[in-house]
């Protein structure tokens, strides 16, 4: 370390430590104070080691041949030309790993490789693993693999997927899961409401876009039967378990060493490079293997925020109090379930946001389509719901001719409020305080005049 870097580091550590100690002594709280982040120095100086930074001597490189159609039966895969590329060490197809199981976060519905006679369900499905001496050789071989398919109807709309005559993307149908919410007498409450407002809202796919794409290195210790994987994940032990069950190994035969993660935001909850790395390493005679996604590969293959259709029907009395709320929450989970069952469940239970409503009814569906699969992203279904319920509140306030902030204050959660899932809020209920503070800081009343 240079003298200048040492001075910067000493100042950095001294300053943040002092602020931390003084802040804790003063208020016994962390919020609003500088807190020393353990890995901050390495990140700001570039010393942090991310997955793509890891390299070993005699390392092999991997590329993945992906689907050529978003919904099709694989009829044939020809790797003969690809195997002749100079530098190619191995090309692995499904028939080479017949005992490998499917994987997935909640439902194990994702195949490791698509075999002839099986279905590709989105453009990210893997058909072959190419292992070569260089990335260039692996890419050249990948592009020479020839594939024949029988094309099927491509379903990109979850409402089409739910129609009776829609082809099944998975054998058990296109609705992954359905959740219901019922509290009170919604129909009677709607009858007695002064105003009933129903609207449909639509959110879109969003890529989490971490700066570090999915990447990793793996090395197989044949003597001990252990595969080491250096790759980022948000669910370290779940990923270990998923890799182990997919490869029919015990968990102590899979070691995942976590590099600096390089951003995730939900996207790296899902298995990405891990299983393909392990398979290639176990066939590479003790040589390490490396797989790094390009930004394009990451966008095509890995999970997104769910696009969700939300239909809200809301009743309100003449005094501006919510009386009934009905919601339908339809999440496009794409080709595979990922976190979809949990996302739509959580989103439905947050359909009314921080607002009291005595009578509630909801239904949510996670639906398979041929889009890139959707999973976790910050908020886990609640961000989509917030867009819909806040718009609904604004529309109702306008129809009642009530100030939107005052309308919210009438209905906002207080201590001892009951949430849609029956939870009683006994502490830290600061929603009213938050709205009033925002009104004060924004000069809400004066600004509206």
Coordinates of C-alpha atoms in Angstrom, one line a residue:
X1 CA 0.0 0.0 0.0
X2 CA 1.3 3.5 -0.9
X3 CA 1.9 6.1 1.7
X4 CA -1.0 8.2 0.2
X5 CA -3.4 5.2 0.3
X6 CA -2.4 4.5 3.9
X7 CA -3.1 8.1 4.9
X8 CA -6.5 7.9 3.2
X9 CA -7.3 4.6 4.8
X10 CA -6.2 5.9 8.3
X11 CA -8.4 9.0 7.9
X12 CA -11.3 7.0 6.5
X13 CA -11.3 4.5 9.4
X14 CA -10.7 7.2 12.1
X15 CA -13.5 9.4 10.8
X16 CA -16.1 6.8 10.4
X17 CA -15.2 5.1 13.7
X18 CA -15.4 8.4 15.5
X19 CA -18.8 9.2 14.0
X20 CA -20.1 5.8 14.9
X21 CA -19.0 5.9 18.5
X22 CA -20.3 9.4 19.0
X23 CA -23.6 8.7 17.3
X24 CA -24.2 5.6 19.3
X25 CA -23.4 7.3 22.6
X26 CA -25.6 10.2 21.8
X27 CA -28.8 8.5 20.7
X28 CA -28.3 4.7 21.0
X29 CA -29.5 4.5 17.4
X30 CA -27.8 3.9 14.1
X31 CA -30.2 5.7 11.7
X32 CA -28.9 9.1 10.7
X33 CA -25.2 8.4 11.7
X34 CA -22.1 7.4 9.8
X35 CA -21.5 3.7 10.4
X36 CA -18.3 2.0 9.4
X37 CA -19.1 -0.5 6.6
X38 CA -16.6 -3.4 6.9
X39 CA -16.0 -3.8 3.2
X40 CA -16.1 -0.1 2.2
X41 CA -12.4 0.4 2.0
X42 CA -11.8 -2.5 -0.4
X43 CA -14.7 -1.3 -2.6
X44 CA -13.7 2.3 -2.9
X45 CA -10.0 1.5 -3.6
X46 CA -10.7 -1.3 -6.1
X47 CA -9.1 -4.0 -3.8
X48 CA -12.4 -5.9 -3.6
X49 CA -12.3 -9.3 -5.4
X50 CA -15.4 -9.9 -7.5
X51 CA -16.2 -13.2 -9.3
X52 CA -14.9 -12.0 -12.6
X53 CA -11.5 -11.1 -11.0
X54 CA -10.8 -14.6 -9.9
X55 CA -8.3 -16.5 -12.1
X56 CA -6.2 -19.7 -11.8
X57 CA -3.3 -21.1 -13.7
X58 CA -4.3 -23.6 -16.4
X59 CA -7.9 -22.4 -16.3
X60 CA -10.6 -23.4 -18.8
X61 CA -13.4 -21.2 -20.0
X62 CA -17.1 -21.9 -20.5
X63 CA -19.8 -20.7 -22.8
X64 CA -23.4 -21.9 -22.9
X65 CA -25.5 -22.6 -26.0
X66 CA -28.9 -21.2 -25.3
X67 CA -32.4 -21.8 -26.7
X68 CA -33.0 -20.7 -30.3
X69 CA -36.8 -20.3 -29.8
X70 CA -38.8 -19.3 -26.7
X71 CA -41.2 -22.2 -26.9
X72 CA -40.3 -25.3 -28.9
X73 CA -39.5 -29.0 -28.7
X74 CA -35.8 -29.7 -29.2
X75 CA -35.6 -32.3 -32.0
X76 CA -31.9 -32.5 -32.5
X77 CA -28.6 -30.9 -31.4
X78 CA -25.5 -31.4 -33.6
X79 CA -22.2 -30.6 -31.9
X80 CA -19.9 -32.3 -34.5
X81 CA -18.6 -29.0 -36.0
X82 CA -18.2 -27.3 -32.7
X83 CA -16.0 -30.2 -31.3
X84 CA -13.5 -29.6 -34.1
X85 CA -12.7 -26.0 -33.1
X86 CA -9.1 -25.7 -31.9
X87 CA -9.0 -25.3 -28.1
X88 CA -12.3 -27.0 -27.4
X89 CA -11.8 -29.5 -24.5
X90 CA -15.4 -30.7 -23.9
X91 CA -19.0 -30.1 -25.0
X92 CA -21.6 -31.4 -22.5
X93 CA -25.2 -32.1 -23.6
X94 CA -28.1 -33.5 -21.6
X95 CA -27.4 -37.1 -22.5
X96 CA -24.0 -36.8 -20.9
X97 CA -25.6 -36.0 -17.5
X98 CA -28.7 -38.2 -17.3
X99 CA -28.8 -38.3 -13.5
X100 CA -28.8 -34.5 -13.0
X101 CA -32.0 -33.2 -11.4
X102 CA -34.0 -30.0 -12.0
X103 CA -33.4 -27.0 -9.8
X104 CA -35.3 -23.9 -8.6
X105 CA -35.8 -21.7 -5.6
X106 CA -39.3 -22.8 -4.5
X107 CA -40.4 -25.2 -7.2
X108 CA -37.7 -27.3 -8.9
X109 CA -38.9 -26.7 -12.4
X110 CA -35.7 -25.6 -14.2
X111 CA -33.8 -28.1 -16.2
X112 CA -30.0 -28.0 -16.2
X113 CA -29.8 -28.8 -19.9
X114 CA -32.6 -29.4 -22.4
X115 CA -32.5 -32.9 -24.1
X116 CA -33.9 -33.9 -27.5
X117 CA -37.6 -34.5 -27.0
X118 CA -37.8 -31.9 -24.2
X119 CA -39.2 -28.4 -24.3
X120 CA -37.3 -25.1 -24.3
X121 CA -39.5 -22.6 -22.5
X122 CA -37.6 -19.3 -22.9
X123 CA -34.6 -18.0 -24.7
X124 CA -32.3 -18.5 -21.6
X125 CA -32.7 -22.3 -21.5
X126 CA -29.3 -24.1 -21.7
X127 CA -28.7 -26.7 -24.5
X128 CA -25.0 -27.3 -24.1
X129 CA -22.0 -26.4 -22.0
X130 CA -18.8 -25.7 -24.1
X131 CA -15.5 -25.9 -22.3
X132 CA -12.4 -24.6 -24.0
X133 CA -8.9 -23.2 -23.5
X134 CA -10.0 -19.7 -24.2
X135 CA -13.2 -17.7 -24.2
X136 CA -12.8 -17.1 -27.9
X137 CA -12.7 -20.8 -28.7
X138 CA -15.7 -21.5 -26.5
X139 CA -17.7 -18.8 -28.2
X140 CA -16.7 -19.9 -31.7
X141 CA -17.7 -23.5 -30.9
X142 CA -21.0 -22.4 -29.3
X143 CA -22.0 -20.5 -32.5
X144 CA -21.3 -23.7 -34.6
X145 CA -23.7 -25.9 -32.7
X146 CA -26.7 -26.7 -34.9
X147 CA -30.2 -27.1 -33.5
X148 CA -33.5 -28.4 -34.9
X149 CA -36.7 -27.6 -33.2
X150 CA -40.5 -27.9 -33.5
X151 CA -41.9 -24.5 -32.8
X152 CA -44.9 -24.1 -30.4
X153 CA -47.2 -21.1 -29.7
X154 CA -45.2 -18.5 -27.8
X155 CA -47.2 -17.2 -24.9
X156 CA -46.1 -13.8 -23.6
X157 CA -49.4 -12.7 -21.9
X158 CA -50.4 -14.3 -18.6
X159 CA -54.1 -13.8 -19.4
X160 CA -53.6 -15.9 -22.6
X161 CA -51.7 -18.4 -20.5
X162 CA -54.7 -18.8 -18.2
X163 CA -57.2 -19.5 -21.1
X164 CA -58.5 -23.0 -21.4
X165 CA -57.2 -23.6 -24.9
X166 CA -53.7 -22.3 -24.2
X167 CA -50.9 -24.9 -24.6
X168 CA -49.3 -25.9 -21.3
X169 CA -45.9 -24.5 -20.8
X170 CA -45.3 -27.0 -18.0
X171 CA -47.1 -30.4 -17.6
X172 CA -49.3 -29.3 -14.7
X173 CA -50.6 -26.2 -16.4
X174 CA -49.8 -22.5 -16.6
X175 CA -51.0 -21.3 -13.2
X176 CA -48.2 -21.9 -10.8
X177 CA -50.1 -21.1 -7.6
X178 CA -53.2 -19.3 -6.4
X179 CA -53.6 -17.5 -3.1
X180 CA -56.8 -16.1 -1.6
X181 CA -57.5 -13.4 1.0
X182 CA -60.9 -12.9 2.7
X183 CA -61.9 -10.7 5.7
X184 CA -65.3 -9.3 6.5
X185 CA -68.3 -8.9 4.2
X186 CA -67.0 -7.3 1.1
X187 CA -70.2 -7.5 -1.0
X188 CA -72.3 -5.9 1.7
X189 CA -69.7 -3.2 2.3
X190 CA -69.7 -2.3 -1.4
X191 CA -73.5 -2.0 -1.4
X192 CA -73.3 0.5 1.4
X193 CA -70.4 2.5 0.0
X194 CA -71.0 6.1 -1.3
X195 CA -68.4 5.6 -4.0
X196 CA -67.0 2.4 -5.6
X197 CA -64.0 2.8 -7.9
X198 CA -62.5 0.0 -10.0
X199 CA -59.3 0.4 -12.0
X200 CA -56.7 -1.8 -13.7
X201 CA -53.0 -1.1 -13.3
X202 CA -50.0 -2.7 -15.1
X203 CA -46.4 -2.8 -14.1
X204 CA -43.5 -4.0 -16.3
X205 CA -40.4 -6.2 -16.3
X206 CA -37.5 -4.5 -14.7
X207 CA -33.9 -5.8 -14.7
X208 CA -32.1 -5.4 -11.4
X209 CA -28.9 -4.5 -13.4
X210 CA -26.2 -5.2 -10.8
X211 CA -22.8 -3.9 -12.0
X212 CA -21.2 -7.3 -11.7
X213 CA -22.8 -9.8 -14.1
X214 CA -23.2 -13.4 -13.0
X215 CA -19.8 -15.1 -13.0
X216 CA -17.8 -17.7 -11.2
X217 CA -14.9 -20.2 -11.1
X218 CA -15.1 -23.9 -10.0
X219 CA -12.5 -26.5 -9.1
X220 CA -13.1 -30.2 -8.4
X221 CA -11.1 -32.1 -5.9
X222 CA -11.4 -35.6 -7.2
X223 CA -9.6 -37.2 -4.2
X224 CA -12.1 -35.8 -1.7
X225 CA -15.1 -35.6 -4.0
X226 CA -15.6 -31.9 -3.3
X227 CA -16.4 -29.2 -5.8
X228 CA -15.4 -25.6 -4.8
X229 CA -17.4 -22.8 -6.5
X230 CA -16.4 -19.2 -6.3
X231 CA -19.6 -17.4 -7.3
X232 CA -21.9 -14.8 -5.8
X233 CA -25.3 -15.6 -4.3
X234 CA -27.7 -14.0 -2.0
X235 CA -28.8 -17.4 -0.5
X236 CA -25.6 -19.1 0.2
X237 CA -26.8 -22.2 1.9
X238 CA -29.9 -22.6 -0.3
X239 CA -27.8 -22.4 -3.4
X240 CA -25.4 -25.0 -1.9
X241 CA -28.4 -27.3 -1.3
X242 CA -29.9 -26.7 -4.7
X243 CA -26.5 -27.4 -6.5
X244 CA -26.0 -30.5 -4.3
X245 CA -29.5 -32.0 -5.0
X246 CA -29.2 -31.3 -8.7
X247 CA -25.9 -33.1 -9.0
X248 CA -26.9 -35.9 -6.5
X249 CA -24.2 -34.9 -4.1
X250 CA -24.3 -34.4 -0.3
X251 CA -24.1 -30.8 0.8
X252 CA -20.6 -31.2 2.3
X253 CA -19.4 -32.1 -1.3
X254 CA -20.3 -28.6 -2.5
X255 CA -18.4 -25.6 -1.1
X256 CA -19.5 -22.1 -2.3
X257 CA -16.9 -19.4 -1.5
X258 CA -18.6 -16.0 -1.6
X259 CA -16.6 -13.3 -3.4
X260 CA -17.6 -9.7 -3.3
X261 CA -21.1 -9.9 -4.7
X262 CA -21.1 -6.8 -7.0
X263 CA -24.7 -5.9 -6.6
X264 CA -27.8 -8.2 -6.5
X265 CA -31.1 -6.6 -5.5
X266 CA -32.9 -10.0 -5.7
X267 CA -31.4 -11.1 -9.0
X268 CA -28.7 -13.3 -7.4
X269 CA -31.1 -15.3 -5.3
X270 CA -31.5 -17.6 -8.2
X271 CA -28.9 -20.2 -9.3
X272 CA -27.0 -18.9 -12.3
X273 CA -23.5 -20.1 -13.2
X274 CA -23.2 -22.5 -10.2
X275 CA -24.5 -25.9 -11.6
X276 CA -22.9 -25.5 -15.0
X277 CA -19.6 -24.6 -13.4
X278 CA -19.8 -27.7 -11.1
X279 CA -20.6 -30.0 -14.0
X280 CA -17.7 -28.7 -16.1
X281 CA -15.3 -28.8 -13.2
X282 CA -16.1 -32.4 -12.4
X283 CA -15.3 -33.4 -16.0
X284 CA -12.2 -31.4 -16.4
X285 CA -9.6 -33.6 -14.7
X286 CA -8.8 -31.2 -11.9
X287 CA -8.5 -28.1 -14.0
X288 CA -10.4 -25.0 -12.9
X289 CA -13.2 -23.6 -15.1
X290 CA -14.6 -20.1 -15.4
X291 CA -18.0 -18.9 -16.6
X292 CA -18.8 -15.2 -17.0
X293 CA -22.1 -13.9 -18.4
X294 CA -22.1 -11.0 -20.8
X295 CA -24.6 -8.3 -20.0
X296 CA -26.8 -9.7 -22.9
X297 CA -26.6 -13.2 -21.4
X298 CA -27.5 -11.8 -18.0
X299 CA -30.5 -9.9 -19.4
X300 CA -31.8 -12.9 -21.3
X301 CA -31.2 -15.7 -18.8
X302 CA -31.7 -14.3 -15.2
X303 CA -34.7 -13.2 -13.2
X304 CA -36.5 -9.9 -13.5
X305 CA -39.0 -8.0 -11.4
X306 CA -42.4 -9.4 -12.0
X307 CA -44.7 -7.5 -14.4
X308 CA -48.0 -7.6 -12.5
X309 CA -51.6 -6.7 -13.5
X310 CA -53.5 -5.4 -10.5
X311 CA -57.2 -4.8 -10.6
X312 CA -58.4 -2.8 -7.5
X313 CA -62.0 -2.3 -6.6
X314 CA -62.4 0.1 -3.6
X315 CA -65.4 1.3 -1.6
X316 CA -65.5 4.5 0.5
X317 CA -68.2 6.2 2.6
X318 CA -69.2 9.8 2.5
X319 CA -66.9 10.7 5.3
X320 CA -63.9 9.5 3.4
X321 CA -63.3 6.2 5.2
X322 CA -62.4 3.0 3.3
X323 CA -65.2 0.4 3.6
X324 CA -64.2 -2.4 1.2
X325 CA -61.3 -3.4 -1.0
X326 CA -61.1 -6.2 -3.6
X327 CA -57.9 -6.9 -5.5
X328 CA -56.8 -9.3 -8.2
X329 CA -53.0 -9.7 -8.5
X330 CA -51.8 -11.5 -11.6
X331 CA -48.0 -12.0 -11.8
X332 CA -46.2 -13.0 -15.0
X333 CA -43.5 -15.3 -13.5
X334 CA -42.1 -16.2 -16.9
X335 CA -40.8 -19.6 -17.9
X336 CA -40.0 -20.8 -14.3
X337 CA -41.4 -20.2 -10.9
X338 CA -38.4 -18.7 -9.1
X339 CA -39.7 -16.6 -6.2
X340 CA -43.1 -16.1 -8.0
X341 CA -45.3 -17.9 -5.6
X342 CA -44.0 -15.8 -2.7
X343 CA -44.0 -12.5 -4.6
X344 CA -47.6 -12.6 -5.6
X345 CA -48.6 -13.8 -2.2
X346 CA -46.8 -10.9 -0.5
X347 CA -48.1 -8.4 -3.0
X348 CA -51.7 -9.4 -2.5
X349 CA -51.4 -9.0 1.3
X350 CA -50.0 -5.5 0.8
X351 CA -52.8 -4.6 -1.7
X352 CA -54.2 -1.9 0.6
X353 CA -50.8 -0.5 1.6
X354 CA -50.7 1.3 5.0
X355 CA -54.4 2.0 5.0
X356 CA -57.1 0.6 7.2
X357 CA -59.9 -1.3 5.5
X358 CA -62.3 -3.6 7.4
X359 CA -63.5 -5.7 4.5
X360 CA -61.1 -7.3 2.1
X361 CA -61.1 -9.8 -0.7
X362 CA -58.2 -10.8 -2.9
X363 CA -56.9 -13.4 -5.3
X364 CA -53.4 -13.7 -6.7
X365 CA -51.9 -15.9 -9.4
X366 CA -48.4 -16.6 -10.5
X367 CA -48.6 -17.6 -14.1
X368 CA -46.1 -19.3 -16.4
X369 CA -45.3 -17.6 -19.8
X370 CA -42.5 -17.9 -22.3
X371 CA -40.9 -14.7 -21.0
X372 CA -37.7 -14.5 -19.1
X373 CA -38.5 -15.8 -15.6
X374 CA -39.2 -13.3 -12.9
X375 CA -38.2 -13.5 -9.3
X376 CA -37.0 -11.3 -6.4
X377 CA -36.4 -7.6 -6.6
X378 CA -36.4 -5.0 -3.9
X379 CA -39.8 -4.9 -2.3
X380 CA -40.8 -8.5 -3.4
X381 CA -44.2 -7.7 -4.9
X382 CA -45.0 -4.7 -2.7
X383 CA -43.5 -2.1 -5.0
X384 CA -45.9 -3.1 -7.8
X385 CA -48.8 -3.0 -5.3
X386 CA -47.8 0.4 -4.0
X387 CA -48.1 1.9 -7.5
X388 CA -51.6 0.6 -7.7
X389 CA -53.0 1.4 -4.3
X390 CA -51.5 5.0 -4.2
X391 CA -53.1 5.7 -7.6
X392 CA -56.4 4.3 -6.3
X393 CA -56.2 6.6 -3.2
X394 CA -55.6 9.7 -5.4
X395 CA -58.5 8.8 -7.7
X396 CA -60.8 8.3 -4.7
X397 CA -59.7 11.6 -3.0
X398 CA -60.4 13.4 -6.3
X399 CA -63.9 11.9 -6.5
X400 CA -64.6 12.8 -2.9
X401 CA -63.2 16.3 -3.4
X402 CA -60.9 15.7 -0.4
X403 CA -57.3 16.7 -0.1
X404 CA -55.2 13.6 -1.0
X405 CA -53.0 13.9 2.1
X406 CA -56.0 14.4 4.4
X407 CA -57.7 11.4 2.8
X408 CA -54.7 9.3 3.5
X409 CA -54.5 10.6 7.1
X410 CA -58.2 9.5 7.7
X411 CA -57.3 6.0 6.7
X412 CA -53.7 5.6 7.7
X413 CA -52.5 2.8 10.0
X414 CA -52.3 3.6 13.7
X415 CA -51.1 1.7 16.7
X416 CA -53.2 -1.5 17.1
X417 CA -54.4 -1.4 13.4
X418 CA -54.9 -4.9 11.9
X419 CA -53.2 -5.7 8.6
X420 CA -54.8 -7.9 5.9
X421 CA -53.1 -11.0 7.2
X422 CA -54.4 -10.4 10.7
X423 CA -51.3 -8.9 12.3
X424 CA -51.8 -6.3 15.0
X425 CA -49.4 -3.4 14.8
X426 CA -48.2 -2.9 18.3
X427 CA -45.2 -0.6 17.9
X428 CA -43.2 1.5 15.4
X429 CA -46.3 2.7 13.6
X430 CA -45.1 6.0 12.2
X431 CA -47.1 6.3 9.0
X432 CA -49.2 9.2 10.2
X433 CA -46.1 11.0 11.5
X434 CA -44.4 10.4 8.1
X435 CA -47.3 11.9 6.1
X436 CA -47.5 15.0 8.4
X437 CA -43.7 15.5 8.2
X438 CA -43.8 15.3 4.4
X439 CA -46.7 17.8 4.3
X440 CA -44.6 20.2 6.5
X441 CA -41.4 19.9 4.6
X442 CA -43.0 20.2 1.2
X443 CA -45.3 23.1 2.2
X444 CA -48.1 20.9 1.0
X445 CA -50.9 23.3 2.0
X446 CA -49.2 26.4 0.8
X447 CA -48.0 24.8 -2.5
X448 CA -51.5 23.7 -3.4
X449 CA -52.9 27.2 -3.0

